[in-house]
Amino acid sequence: MAASPGRCFLGWDFSTQQLKVIAVDEQLRVIHEDNINFDKDLSEFGTQGGVYVHDDRLSVSSPVLMWVKALDLILEKMKSAGFNFSTVKALSGAGQQHGSVYWKEGASSVLQNLSPALPLHQSLKQNCLSVSNSPIWMDSSTRAQCTSLEKKVGGAQKLADITGSRAYERFTGNQIAKIYSQNPEVYSQTERISLVSSFAASLFLGGYAPIDYSDGSGMNLLQIQDKVWNAVCLDACAPQLEKKLGPPVPSSKILGLISPYYTERFGFNPACKIVAFTGDNPASLAGMRLAEGDIAISLGTSDTLFLWIKEPKPALEGHILCNPVDSQAYMALLCYKNGSLMREKVRDELALGSWEEFSKALGSTAAGNYGNVGFYFDVMEITPEAVGIHRFNTHNVQTPSFPKEVEIRALIEGQFMAKRIHAEKLGYKICGLEFTLVLLGVGPIHLESKKLQSANHKNPGYRRGIP
Ligand code: XUL
């Protein structure tokens, strides 16, 4: 069938460090791309890497109005570049997972009556948010709430069986519980709680967008089998929470049509559809068109590994989420804080800050690293909960240092072996030597995935059981 001329689709990514947009035509060819870097383009908010790290070093948040202003800016940029908004048939997008936005009583009517004469942030800056800085995925300040949730539900494994994960500090239920316990006033003034993804969809819809099943699985609140909020988890976190969350929906649901604000201000077609937004990791699984048996590794601010899974086994490490594409399936997700930042630290200390030097050193050692293994956790890791640098030599003896080349290979192999072992614990099966490993955002690091995989079996570190 011949394509109708000029039809296109927009994809948005509200991520930690930037807002990105991409337009594709009906053949999925990219016809427009743009981005707003929060630190650089919105320096008035004073974020670093898009976030504020608070004095306790555990609380991490981002200003909600910065995300809104980024949307204003990027739309204006597209308009100045001559982008024809009237050709957009539908739009959807992704948001960093777990972060939450707290809409104040009355915000819904502001959203419904946005004035096309004003940028969005002008309309939303007063009286729309009960919490101006949203807790985000890097936050690890809710240990007490996690302990209490697991206790109320009957233990960590029980919670994982229901929601796909044991209690995690960044997971939204625990963040909501913290806000409620520290500031019940603010909580009671909150009319609706969105995830970053459903918050972004709400901006386009001009009304509260529902949370989708996949991103909703990152909250410690959703029963992943039945796709409904779990009453015990809700009650353990805060009162009247079900009403503030609204019913969850499939990730591919068409939520409605674009708000008149965008048709009047930018010339969008009033028939432009808004499809539910989801978390960045589920969106990557859908966008990479993963199928059963594939693994994708994303080397972003966090390293994440995700895979399509049929028979999930929720474990005490890692997460099982509802699959954004197939409602009968799931996705397993592992998230590592000591990903890119740890590699960059070793690169700066041992390879003169150069990826070329780093790659050269990596290439000069053999896969398997002659049995030398290392675990590198500069900050408290999520999977597993561990910190510090731990090196073991070929005789399985702990050692304080490695020569430069051995260190670089130990870092990369350690990170990748840990990813495989944790994936297997969640039910992933590697069938034979041939498997598809998709790496997202990889720099010039050479990863000999297949060699590494076969070498692991001979490697003392593999038998030793990587954490
Ligand atoms: C996943 C996680 C991060 C965020 C930000 O559980 O916390 O990957 O989605 O990218």
PDB file of C-alpha atoms in Angstrom, residues 46 176 214 275:
ATOM      1  CA  GLY A  46      20.970  24.213  38.619  1.00  0.00           C
ATOM      2  CA  ILE A 176       4.940   7.697  48.227  1.00  0.00           C
ATOM      3  CA  SER A 214       4.815  -2.065  32.466  1.00  0.00           C
ATOM      4  CA  VAL A 275      -0.858   6.382  23.082  1.00  0.00           C
TER       5      VAL A 275
END
